[in-house]
């Protein structure tokens, strides 16, 4: 409670402020009695200290030190029982208290210090009990809204009415979780806000508060846990004074109820997503044999057979070769989760699936290929800006029914592999019909192996690690049309290292890598190597 409420209490009648009256809005959380001269180290914030000033009667200058220390500590007020050992508060102390806006209260002779402490504690407890009762009633009210199926939107409107502020619900990427989309002006500061969000640990209950210089509006972001790794934020638009405990408690109850509601919704969505993903993966693996079975099962997930589709397979470009498998998978999962949210905000119909470290985007192709290419480029830009990470895509041709999606998936996967052969990153590779790999597939595996071994027989006597390093450099060198600088850039090595390795390759092969026939043979053999490894 505030000092002003303490002064207006009938049980403490007779107390009056003799200095620092402008500070009576200070909050009182505890009360203490001064019975020793070394009280200063034991002072607490929001503490009301009462004393007879017995230890100060002969040293009034110590009172100034006490007032200064209490103001510095953020104490609530100092109550002095005058007419006992100190006839009146010294003028210097009154002047200091006024300068510091720190209340000095004259206690009535009729009340003992024990009575003052007991009455003050009773007032504090009554105030806290009333707040907790109000919080409990608010929690029940919000819980009933959810249990009665009225939804999160109704809860948000009720909260807005109670605290008289606009409220919005967003996820950790500041995407709206409400039915109504709100274009808040704070989203122009999206990067700054997200940077602040990352600074706060996922388990931290701390809220973020800030104001915009342009509009002079204040915003508060209260964290809401949705799952172990995911959380959202309740955005309050407007000023919330810290001393307004009732509003703060109301917001806390709202965040608790919203958290449980969103956890339930997230669990249901995750379950439905897993079922949908399992169906698609079983379809790709050829589990369903009959065409009618495929068509009927696909309809359950809004996948119509008589529709044109474009299949896109995406894979995160692994920037750190030292990441473990688990680290790579977690990184991919986080990116794919964000990616799914992004594509569902587009105006096109797209179905999203994941398969190990791949994401699969199945676009309903109604407008040709160009709009989908623009969406993929936008996704790549977002990945770079948000995660400092690149992602590459392989794109299939347009197919004309869902039962052909398996073929489209293989086309997209092959396109992705083709782009990765030359160590490219952040690319979009479209499928090209009758690529050289398709022609090579017509050749028996034994013949492919024989041709490859003959082309690189000189490398067989080299240690495996060195052989792999040289072949990788040679592959990129040939794919970049013999450009040393571009090869070094893609391999993240110095150009002198590339020159050394290429000279070494020419020495082992006994051939000039500037000869067109030689480079054709070697490029063909390297393509065969890709097939043999697959």
Coordinates of C-alpha atoms in Angstrom, one line a residue:
X1 CA 0.0 0.0 0.0
X2 CA 1.0 3.6 -0.3
X3 CA 2.1 5.9 2.6
X4 CA -1.0 8.0 1.9
X5 CA -3.2 5.1 2.8
X6 CA -1.3 4.5 6.0
X7 CA -1.9 8.2 7.0
X8 CA -5.6 7.9 6.3
X9 CA -6.2 4.8 8.4
X10 CA -8.5 5.3 11.4
X11 CA -6.4 2.9 13.5
X12 CA -3.4 5.2 13.0
X13 CA -5.2 8.4 13.6
X14 CA -2.9 11.3 14.7
X15 CA 0.0 10.6 12.4
X16 CA 1.0 13.5 10.3
X17 CA 3.6 14.3 7.6
X18 CA 6.1 17.0 8.8
X19 CA 8.4 16.9 5.7
X20 CA 8.6 15.3 2.3
X21 CA 4.9 15.3 1.7
X22 CA 5.4 14.9 -2.1
X23 CA 6.7 11.4 -1.5
X24 CA 3.5 10.0 0.2
X25 CA 2.9 7.9 -3.0
X26 CA 5.8 5.7 -2.0
X27 CA 4.9 2.1 -1.4
X28 CA 5.0 0.4 2.0
X29 CA 5.8 -3.4 2.0
X30 CA 7.3 -3.9 5.4
X31 CA 7.6 -2.1 8.8
X32 CA 10.6 -2.1 11.1
X33 CA 11.6 -0.5 14.5
X34 CA 14.8 1.2 15.2
X35 CA 16.3 0.1 18.5
X36 CA 20.0 0.5 17.7
X37 CA 22.2 3.2 16.1
X38 CA 23.5 0.9 13.3
X39 CA 20.2 0.3 11.6
X40 CA 21.4 1.6 8.2
X41 CA 22.9 -1.7 6.9
X42 CA 19.7 -3.5 7.7
X43 CA 17.3 -1.2 5.8
X44 CA 15.1 -2.7 3.1
X45 CA 13.4 -1.2 0.0
X46 CA 9.8 0.0 0.7
X47 CA 10.3 -0.3 4.4
X48 CA 8.5 2.0 6.9
X49 CA 10.9 2.6 9.9
X50 CA 9.5 3.8 13.2
X51 CA 11.7 5.1 16.1
X52 CA 11.6 7.2 19.3
X53 CA 14.9 8.8 18.2
X54 CA 16.5 7.9 21.5
X55 CA 19.9 7.2 19.9
X56 CA 19.7 10.5 18.0
X57 CA 18.7 12.9 20.8
X58 CA 22.3 14.0 21.5
X59 CA 23.6 13.6 17.9
X60 CA 20.9 15.1 15.7
X61 CA 23.3 15.2 12.7
X62 CA 23.0 11.4 12.5
X63 CA 19.3 11.9 11.6
X64 CA 20.4 13.5 8.4
X65 CA 22.6 10.5 7.6
X66 CA 19.7 8.1 8.3
X67 CA 17.3 10.1 6.1
X68 CA 19.8 10.1 3.2
X69 CA 20.5 6.4 3.6
X70 CA 16.8 5.5 3.6
X71 CA 16.1 7.6 0.5
X72 CA 19.0 5.9 -1.3
X73 CA 17.7 2.5 -0.3
X74 CA 14.2 3.3 -1.6
X75 CA 12.6 3.1 1.9
X76 CA 9.0 4.2 2.2
X77 CA 9.1 6.7 5.2
X78 CA 10.5 7.4 8.6
X79 CA 8.1 7.7 11.6
X80 CA 9.5 9.6 14.6
X81 CA 7.8 9.7 18.0
X82 CA 8.5 13.3 19.0
X83 CA 8.0 14.8 22.5
X84 CA 9.8 11.9 24.0
X85 CA 13.5 12.1 23.5
X86 CA 13.4 14.5 20.6
X87 CA 11.1 17.5 21.0
X88 CA 11.0 18.2 17.3
X89 CA 12.6 17.2 14.1
X90 CA 15.6 19.5 13.4
X91 CA 15.1 22.0 10.6
X92 CA 18.1 20.6 8.7
X93 CA 16.5 17.2 8.6
X94 CA 13.2 18.7 7.5
X95 CA 14.9 20.5 4.7
X96 CA 16.8 17.4 3.5
X97 CA 13.6 15.3 3.6
X98 CA 11.8 17.9 1.4
X99 CA 14.7 17.9 -1.0
X100 CA 14.6 14.1 -1.3
X101 CA 10.8 13.9 -1.4
X102 CA 11.2 11.5 1.5
X103 CA 8.3 11.5 4.0
X104 CA 9.0 12.1 7.7
X105 CA 5.9 11.2 9.8
X106 CA 5.3 12.4 13.4
X107 CA 3.8 9.6 15.4
X108 CA 1.1 10.3 18.1
X109 CA 2.1 9.9 21.7
X110 CA -1.1 7.8 22.3
X111 CA 0.2 4.9 20.2
X112 CA 3.2 2.9 21.2
X113 CA 5.7 1.8 18.6
X114 CA 4.4 -1.8 18.9
X115 CA 0.9 -0.5 18.2
X116 CA 2.1 1.4 15.1
X117 CA 3.9 -1.8 13.8
X118 CA 0.9 -4.1 14.5
X119 CA -1.7 -1.7 12.8
X120 CA 0.7 -1.1 9.8
X121 CA 1.3 -4.9 9.3
X122 CA -2.5 -5.5 9.5
X123 CA -3.1 -2.9 6.9
X124 CA -0.4 -4.4 4.6
X125 CA -1.8 -7.9 5.0
X126 CA -5.4 -6.8 4.4
X127 CA -4.2 -5.0 1.3
X128 CA -2.3 -8.0 0.0
X129 CA -5.2 -10.4 0.9
X130 CA -7.6 -8.2 -1.1
X131 CA -5.2 -8.2 -4.1
X132 CA -4.8 -12.0 -3.9
X133 CA -8.6 -12.5 -3.7
X134 CA -9.0 -10.3 -6.7
X135 CA -6.3 -12.3 -8.6
X136 CA -8.0 -15.6 -7.7
X137 CA -11.4 -14.3 -9.0
X138 CA -9.7 -13.0 -12.2
X139 CA -8.0 -16.3 -12.8
X140 CA -11.3 -18.2 -12.3
X141 CA -13.0 -15.8 -14.7
X142 CA -10.4 -16.2 -17.4
X143 CA -10.3 -20.0 -16.9
X144 CA -14.0 -20.2 -17.3
X145 CA -13.8 -18.3 -20.6
X146 CA -11.5 -20.9 -22.0
X147 CA -13.3 -23.9 -20.5
X148 CA -16.6 -22.7 -21.9
X149 CA -15.1 -22.7 -25.4
X150 CA -15.3 -18.9 -25.9
X151 CA -11.7 -18.8 -27.1
X152 CA -8.6 -16.8 -26.7
X153 CA -10.1 -13.8 -28.6
X154 CA -12.8 -13.4 -25.9
X155 CA -10.2 -13.6 -23.1
X156 CA -8.1 -10.9 -24.8
X157 CA -11.1 -8.6 -25.2
X158 CA -12.0 -9.1 -21.5
X159 CA -8.5 -8.4 -20.4
X160 CA -8.4 -5.2 -22.5
X161 CA -11.6 -4.0 -20.9
X162 CA -10.3 -4.7 -17.3
X163 CA -7.0 -2.9 -17.7
X164 CA -8.3 -0.3 -20.2
X165 CA -5.4 -1.0 -22.7
X166 CA -5.2 -2.5 -26.1
X167 CA -3.7 -6.1 -26.0
X168 CA -2.3 -8.3 -28.7
X169 CA -0.9 -11.8 -28.8
X170 CA 2.1 -12.8 -30.9
X171 CA 4.5 -15.7 -31.1
X172 CA 8.3 -15.6 -30.6
X173 CA 8.7 -14.3 -34.2
X174 CA 6.2 -11.5 -33.6
X175 CA 3.6 -13.2 -35.8
X176 CA 0.0 -12.6 -34.6
X177 CA -1.6 -15.5 -32.8
X178 CA -5.0 -13.7 -32.7
X179 CA -7.8 -14.2 -35.1
X180 CA -7.5 -10.6 -36.1
X181 CA -4.3 -9.4 -37.6
X182 CA -3.0 -6.2 -36.0
X183 CA -0.4 -4.0 -37.8
X184 CA 1.3 -2.5 -34.7
X185 CA 3.7 0.4 -35.2
X186 CA 6.2 -1.4 -33.0
X187 CA 6.8 -3.9 -35.8
X188 CA 8.9 -1.4 -37.6
X189 CA 11.3 -2.2 -34.7
X190 CA 10.9 -5.9 -35.2
X191 CA 14.7 -6.6 -35.4
X192 CA 15.4 -4.6 -32.2
X193 CA 12.6 -6.3 -30.3
X194 CA 13.7 -9.8 -31.4
X195 CA 17.2 -9.0 -30.4
X196 CA 15.9 -8.1 -26.9
X197 CA 13.8 -11.3 -26.8
X198 CA 16.8 -13.5 -27.6
X199 CA 18.7 -11.8 -24.8
X200 CA 16.1 -13.0 -22.2
X201 CA 16.3 -16.7 -21.5
X202 CA 13.2 -18.9 -22.4
X203 CA 12.6 -19.6 -18.7
X204 CA 12.8 -15.9 -17.6
X205 CA 9.5 -14.3 -16.5
X206 CA 10.9 -10.8 -17.1
X207 CA 8.8 -8.6 -19.3
X208 CA 10.1 -6.1 -21.8
X209 CA 9.0 -2.5 -21.7
X210 CA 9.8 0.4 -24.0
X211 CA 8.4 3.6 -25.6
X212 CA 8.5 5.0 -29.1
X213 CA 9.9 8.5 -29.5
X214 CA 7.7 9.2 -32.4
X215 CA 4.2 8.3 -31.0
X216 CA 5.2 8.6 -27.3
X217 CA 3.4 5.3 -26.8
X218 CA 4.5 2.7 -24.2
X219 CA 4.5 -1.1 -24.8
X220 CA 5.0 -4.0 -22.5
X221 CA 5.8 -7.6 -23.7
X222 CA 4.9 -10.3 -21.2
X223 CA 6.3 -13.8 -22.1
X224 CA 3.9 -16.7 -22.4
X225 CA 5.3 -20.3 -22.5
X226 CA 3.7 -22.4 -25.3
X227 CA 6.1 -25.4 -25.2
X228 CA 9.5 -26.4 -24.0
X229 CA 11.2 -24.5 -26.9
X230 CA 8.5 -22.1 -28.0
X231 CA 6.9 -19.1 -26.4
X232 CA 4.8 -16.1 -27.3
X233 CA 4.2 -12.6 -26.0
X234 CA 1.3 -10.7 -24.7
X235 CA 1.7 -7.1 -25.9
X236 CA 0.1 -4.4 -23.8
X237 CA -0.2 -1.1 -25.5
X238 CA -0.3 1.7 -22.9
X239 CA 1.2 2.7 -19.6
X240 CA 1.1 0.2 -16.7
X241 CA 2.3 1.9 -13.5
X242 CA 4.3 -0.5 -11.3
X243 CA 2.3 0.6 -8.2
X244 CA -0.9 -0.5 -9.9
X245 CA -0.7 -4.0 -8.4
X246 CA -4.2 -5.0 -9.4
X247 CA -3.6 -4.5 -13.1
X248 CA -0.3 -6.3 -13.0
X249 CA -1.9 -9.2 -11.1
X250 CA -4.7 -9.3 -13.7
X251 CA -2.1 -9.5 -16.6
X252 CA -0.2 -12.2 -14.8
X253 CA -3.4 -14.3 -14.4
X254 CA -4.2 -13.7 -18.1
X255 CA -0.7 -14.9 -19.1
X256 CA -1.0 -18.0 -17.0
X257 CA -4.4 -19.0 -18.5
X258 CA -3.2 -18.1 -22.1
X259 CA -0.2 -20.2 -21.6
X260 CA -2.2 -23.3 -20.7
X261 CA -4.6 -22.6 -23.6
X262 CA -1.8 -22.2 -26.1
X263 CA 0.0 -25.3 -24.8
X264 CA -3.1 -27.3 -25.4
X265 CA -3.6 -25.8 -28.8
X266 CA 0.1 -26.4 -29.7
X267 CA -0.1 -30.0 -28.6
X268 CA -3.2 -30.6 -30.7
X269 CA -1.7 -28.9 -33.7
X270 CA 1.6 -30.9 -33.3
X271 CA -0.4 -34.1 -33.1
X272 CA -2.4 -33.3 -36.3
X273 CA 0.8 -32.1 -38.0
X274 CA 2.5 -35.4 -37.2
X275 CA -0.4 -37.5 -38.5
X276 CA -0.4 -35.4 -41.7
X277 CA 3.4 -35.7 -42.1
X278 CA 3.3 -39.5 -41.5
X279 CA 0.7 -39.9 -44.3
X280 CA 2.9 -38.0 -46.8
X281 CA 6.1 -39.9 -45.9
X282 CA 4.3 -43.2 -46.2
X283 CA 3.0 -42.1 -49.6
X284 CA 6.5 -41.2 -50.7
X285 CA 7.8 -44.5 -49.5
X286 CA 5.2 -46.4 -51.6
X287 CA 3.3 -47.8 -48.6
X288 CA 0.0 -47.2 -50.4
X289 CA -0.3 -49.4 -53.5
X290 CA -3.8 -48.6 -54.8
X291 CA -4.5 -45.3 -56.5
X292 CA -8.0 -45.0 -55.1
X293 CA -6.5 -45.5 -51.6
X294 CA -4.0 -42.7 -52.2
X295 CA -6.7 -40.3 -53.5
X296 CA -9.1 -41.0 -50.6
X297 CA -6.5 -40.7 -47.9
X298 CA -5.1 -37.4 -49.5
X299 CA -8.6 -35.9 -49.3
X300 CA -8.5 -36.2 -45.5
X301 CA -5.7 -33.6 -45.6
X302 CA -7.2 -31.3 -48.2
X303 CA -4.9 -32.7 -50.9
X304 CA -7.1 -32.9 -54.1
X305 CA -6.0 -35.3 -56.8
X306 CA -7.3 -33.3 -59.7
X307 CA -5.0 -30.3 -59.0
X308 CA -1.7 -29.1 -60.5
X309 CA 1.3 -29.2 -58.0
X310 CA 4.9 -28.1 -57.8
X311 CA 7.1 -29.9 -55.4
X312 CA 10.0 -28.1 -53.7
X313 CA 12.6 -29.8 -51.5
X314 CA 14.6 -27.5 -49.2
X315 CA 17.7 -28.2 -47.2
X316 CA 19.7 -26.0 -44.8
X317 CA 23.2 -25.3 -46.0
X318 CA 25.4 -26.5 -43.2
X319 CA 27.8 -23.7 -42.4
X320 CA 29.7 -25.3 -39.6
X321 CA 31.2 -28.7 -40.5
X322 CA 31.9 -29.4 -36.8
X323 CA 28.2 -29.4 -35.8
X324 CA 27.1 -32.8 -34.5
X325 CA 24.1 -34.6 -36.1
X326 CA 21.9 -33.6 -33.2
X327 CA 22.9 -29.9 -33.5
X328 CA 22.3 -29.9 -37.2
X329 CA 18.9 -31.5 -36.8
X330 CA 17.9 -29.0 -34.0
X331 CA 19.0 -26.1 -36.2
X332 CA 17.0 -27.5 -39.1
X333 CA 13.9 -28.0 -36.9
X334 CA 14.0 -24.4 -35.6
X335 CA 14.3 -23.0 -39.1
X336 CA 11.6 -25.3 -40.6
X337 CA 9.2 -24.3 -37.7
X338 CA 9.7 -20.6 -38.6
X339 CA 9.5 -21.4 -42.3
X340 CA 6.2 -23.1 -41.9
X341 CA 4.8 -20.1 -40.2
X342 CA 6.1 -17.8 -42.9
X343 CA 4.6 -19.8 -45.9
X344 CA 1.2 -20.0 -44.2
X345 CA 1.1 -16.2 -44.3
X346 CA 1.5 -16.2 -48.1
X347 CA -1.5 -15.8 -50.4
X348 CA -0.9 -19.1 -52.2
X349 CA -2.0 -22.6 -51.2
X350 CA 1.0 -24.6 -50.0
X351 CA 1.3 -27.8 -48.0
X352 CA 4.3 -28.2 -45.7
X353 CA 6.0 -31.4 -44.7
X354 CA 9.4 -32.4 -43.2
X355 CA 11.5 -35.5 -43.9
X356 CA 14.7 -35.8 -41.7
X357 CA 16.8 -32.7 -42.6
X358 CA 14.6 -31.8 -45.6
X359 CA 11.5 -29.6 -45.8
X360 CA 9.0 -30.3 -48.6
X361 CA 6.7 -27.5 -49.9
X362 CA 3.9 -28.7 -52.1
X363 CA 2.5 -25.7 -53.9
X364 CA -0.9 -25.9 -55.6
X365 CA 0.2 -24.5 -59.0
X366 CA -2.5 -22.2 -60.4
X367 CA -0.3 -19.3 -61.6
X368 CA 2.7 -20.8 -63.3
X369 CA 6.2 -21.0 -61.7
X370 CA 7.1 -17.3 -61.2
X371 CA 5.1 -16.5 -58.0
X372 CA 6.6 -19.6 -56.3
X373 CA 10.1 -18.6 -57.2
X374 CA 9.5 -15.2 -55.7
X375 CA 8.3 -16.9 -52.5
X376 CA 11.4 -19.1 -52.3
X377 CA 13.7 -16.1 -52.8
X378 CA 11.8 -14.2 -50.0
X379 CA 12.3 -17.2 -47.7
X380 CA 16.0 -17.3 -48.4
X381 CA 16.3 -13.6 -47.6
X382 CA 14.4 -14.1 -44.3
X383 CA 16.6 -17.1 -43.4
X384 CA 19.8 -15.0 -43.9
X385 CA 18.4 -12.0 -41.9
X386 CA 17.0 -14.0 -39.0
X387 CA 19.2 -17.0 -38.6
X388 CA 22.3 -15.9 -40.5
X389 CA 21.9 -19.2 -42.3
X390 CA 21.3 -20.1 -46.0
X391 CA 18.9 -22.6 -47.4
X392 CA 18.8 -24.1 -50.9
X393 CA 15.8 -25.5 -52.9
X394 CA 15.3 -28.0 -55.6
X395 CA 12.1 -27.4 -57.7
X396 CA 10.2 -30.0 -59.7
X397 CA 8.2 -29.6 -62.9
X398 CA 4.5 -29.0 -62.7
X399 CA 2.5 -32.2 -62.3
X400 CA -1.2 -32.6 -62.9
X401 CA -2.4 -34.8 -60.1
X402 CA -1.6 -35.8 -56.5
X403 CA -0.7 -39.3 -57.4
X404 CA 2.2 -37.9 -59.4
X405 CA 3.7 -36.1 -56.5
X406 CA 6.1 -38.9 -55.8
X407 CA 7.7 -38.3 -59.2
X408 CA 7.7 -34.6 -58.5
X409 CA 9.5 -35.2 -55.2
X410 CA 12.2 -37.2 -56.8
X411 CA 12.6 -34.5 -59.4
X412 CA 13.0 -31.8 -56.7
X413 CA 15.4 -34.0 -54.7
X414 CA 17.5 -34.6 -57.8
X415 CA 17.6 -30.9 -58.6
X416 CA 18.8 -30.2 -55.0
X417 CA 21.5 -32.8 -55.4
X418 CA 22.6 -31.3 -58.8
X419 CA 23.0 -27.9 -57.2
X420 CA 25.0 -29.3 -54.3
X421 CA 27.5 -31.1 -56.5
X422 CA 29.4 -27.9 -57.2
X423 CA 29.3 -26.8 -53.6
X424 CA 26.8 -24.0 -54.3
X425 CA 24.7 -22.6 -51.4
X426 CA 21.6 -20.5 -51.2
X427 CA 20.5 -21.6 -54.7
X428 CA 17.2 -22.5 -56.3
X429 CA 17.7 -25.3 -58.8
X430 CA 14.8 -26.2 -61.2
X431 CA 14.5 -29.7 -62.6
X432 CA 15.9 -30.2 -66.1
X433 CA 14.4 -33.0 -68.2
X434 CA 16.9 -35.6 -69.5
X435 CA 19.9 -34.3 -67.6
X436 CA 23.2 -36.1 -68.1
X437 CA 22.5 -38.0 -64.9
X438 CA 19.4 -39.5 -66.4
X439 CA 21.4 -40.7 -69.4
X440 CA 24.1 -42.1 -67.1
X441 CA 21.5 -44.1 -65.2
X442 CA 20.9 -46.1 -68.3
X443 CA 24.5 -47.4 -68.1
X444 CA 25.0 -50.5 -66.0
X445 CA 26.5 -49.8 -62.6
X446 CA 29.5 -52.1 -63.3
X447 CA 30.4 -50.1 -66.4
X448 CA 30.0 -46.8 -64.5
X449 CA 32.4 -48.1 -61.8
X450 CA 34.9 -49.2 -64.4
X451 CA 34.9 -45.8 -66.2
X452 CA 35.3 -43.9 -62.9
X453 CA 38.1 -46.1 -61.6
X454 CA 39.9 -45.8 -65.0
X455 CA 39.6 -42.0 -65.0
X456 CA 41.0 -41.6 -61.4
X457 CA 43.2 -44.7 -61.1
X458 CA 46.2 -42.4 -60.2
X459 CA 44.4 -41.4 -57.0
X460 CA 44.1 -44.9 -55.6
X461 CA 47.6 -44.8 -54.1
X462 CA 46.9 -41.7 -52.1
X463 CA 45.7 -41.6 -48.5
X464 CA 41.8 -41.4 -48.3
X465 CA 41.7 -38.0 -46.6
X466 CA 44.1 -36.4 -49.1
X467 CA 42.3 -38.1 -52.0
X468 CA 38.9 -36.8 -50.9
X469 CA 40.3 -33.3 -50.5
X470 CA 41.9 -33.3 -54.0
X471 CA 38.8 -34.8 -55.7
X472 CA 36.5 -32.2 -54.0
X473 CA 38.8 -29.4 -55.2
X474 CA 38.9 -30.8 -58.7
X475 CA 35.1 -31.2 -58.8
X476 CA 34.5 -27.5 -57.8
X477 CA 37.3 -26.3 -60.1
X478 CA 35.7 -28.0 -63.1
X479 CA 32.2 -26.9 -62.2
X480 CA 33.4 -23.2 -62.0
X481 CA 35.0 -23.5 -65.4
X482 CA 38.5 -23.5 -64.1
X483 CA 38.2 -20.3 -62.0
X484 CA 40.7 -20.3 -59.2
X485 CA 39.2 -17.5 -57.1
X486 CA 35.6 -18.8 -57.3
X487 CA 36.8 -22.3 -56.4
X488 CA 38.6 -20.9 -53.3
X489 CA 35.5 -19.0 -52.3
X490 CA 33.3 -22.0 -52.5
X491 CA 35.7 -24.2 -50.6
X492 CA 36.6 -21.5 -48.0
X493 CA 40.3 -21.9 -48.6
X494 CA 43.1 -19.6 -49.9
X495 CA 43.5 -19.4 -53.7
X496 CA 47.2 -20.6 -53.3
X497 CA 45.8 -23.8 -51.7
X498 CA 43.6 -24.3 -54.8
X499 CA 46.5 -23.8 -57.2
X500 CA 48.6 -26.3 -55.2
X501 CA 45.9 -28.9 -55.3
X502 CA 45.1 -28.5 -59.0
X503 CA 48.8 -28.8 -59.8
X504 CA 48.9 -31.9 -57.7
X505 CA 45.9 -33.4 -59.6
X506 CA 47.5 -32.7 -62.9
X507 CA 50.6 -34.5 -61.7
X508 CA 48.7 -37.5 -60.5
X509 CA 46.5 -37.7 -63.6
X510 CA 49.4 -37.0 -66.0
X511 CA 47.1 -34.7 -68.0
X512 CA 46.5 -31.0 -68.7
X513 CA 43.3 -29.8 -67.0
X514 CA 43.0 -27.1 -69.7
X515 CA 42.4 -29.8 -72.3
X516 CA 38.6 -29.9 -73.2
X517 CA 38.6 -33.7 -73.7
X518 CA 40.3 -34.3 -70.4
X519 CA 37.9 -32.0 -68.5
X520 CA 34.9 -33.6 -70.2
X521 CA 36.0 -37.1 -69.2
X522 CA 36.7 -36.0 -65.6
X523 CA 33.4 -34.1 -65.2
X524 CA 31.5 -37.2 -66.5
X525 CA 33.4 -39.4 -64.1
X526 CA 32.6 -37.1 -61.2
X527 CA 28.9 -37.3 -62.1
X528 CA 29.2 -41.1 -62.1
X529 CA 30.8 -40.9 -58.7
X530 CA 27.6 -39.1 -57.5
X531 CA 25.4 -41.9 -58.9
X532 CA 27.6 -44.7 -57.5
X533 CA 27.5 -43.1 -54.0
X534 CA 23.7 -42.8 -54.2

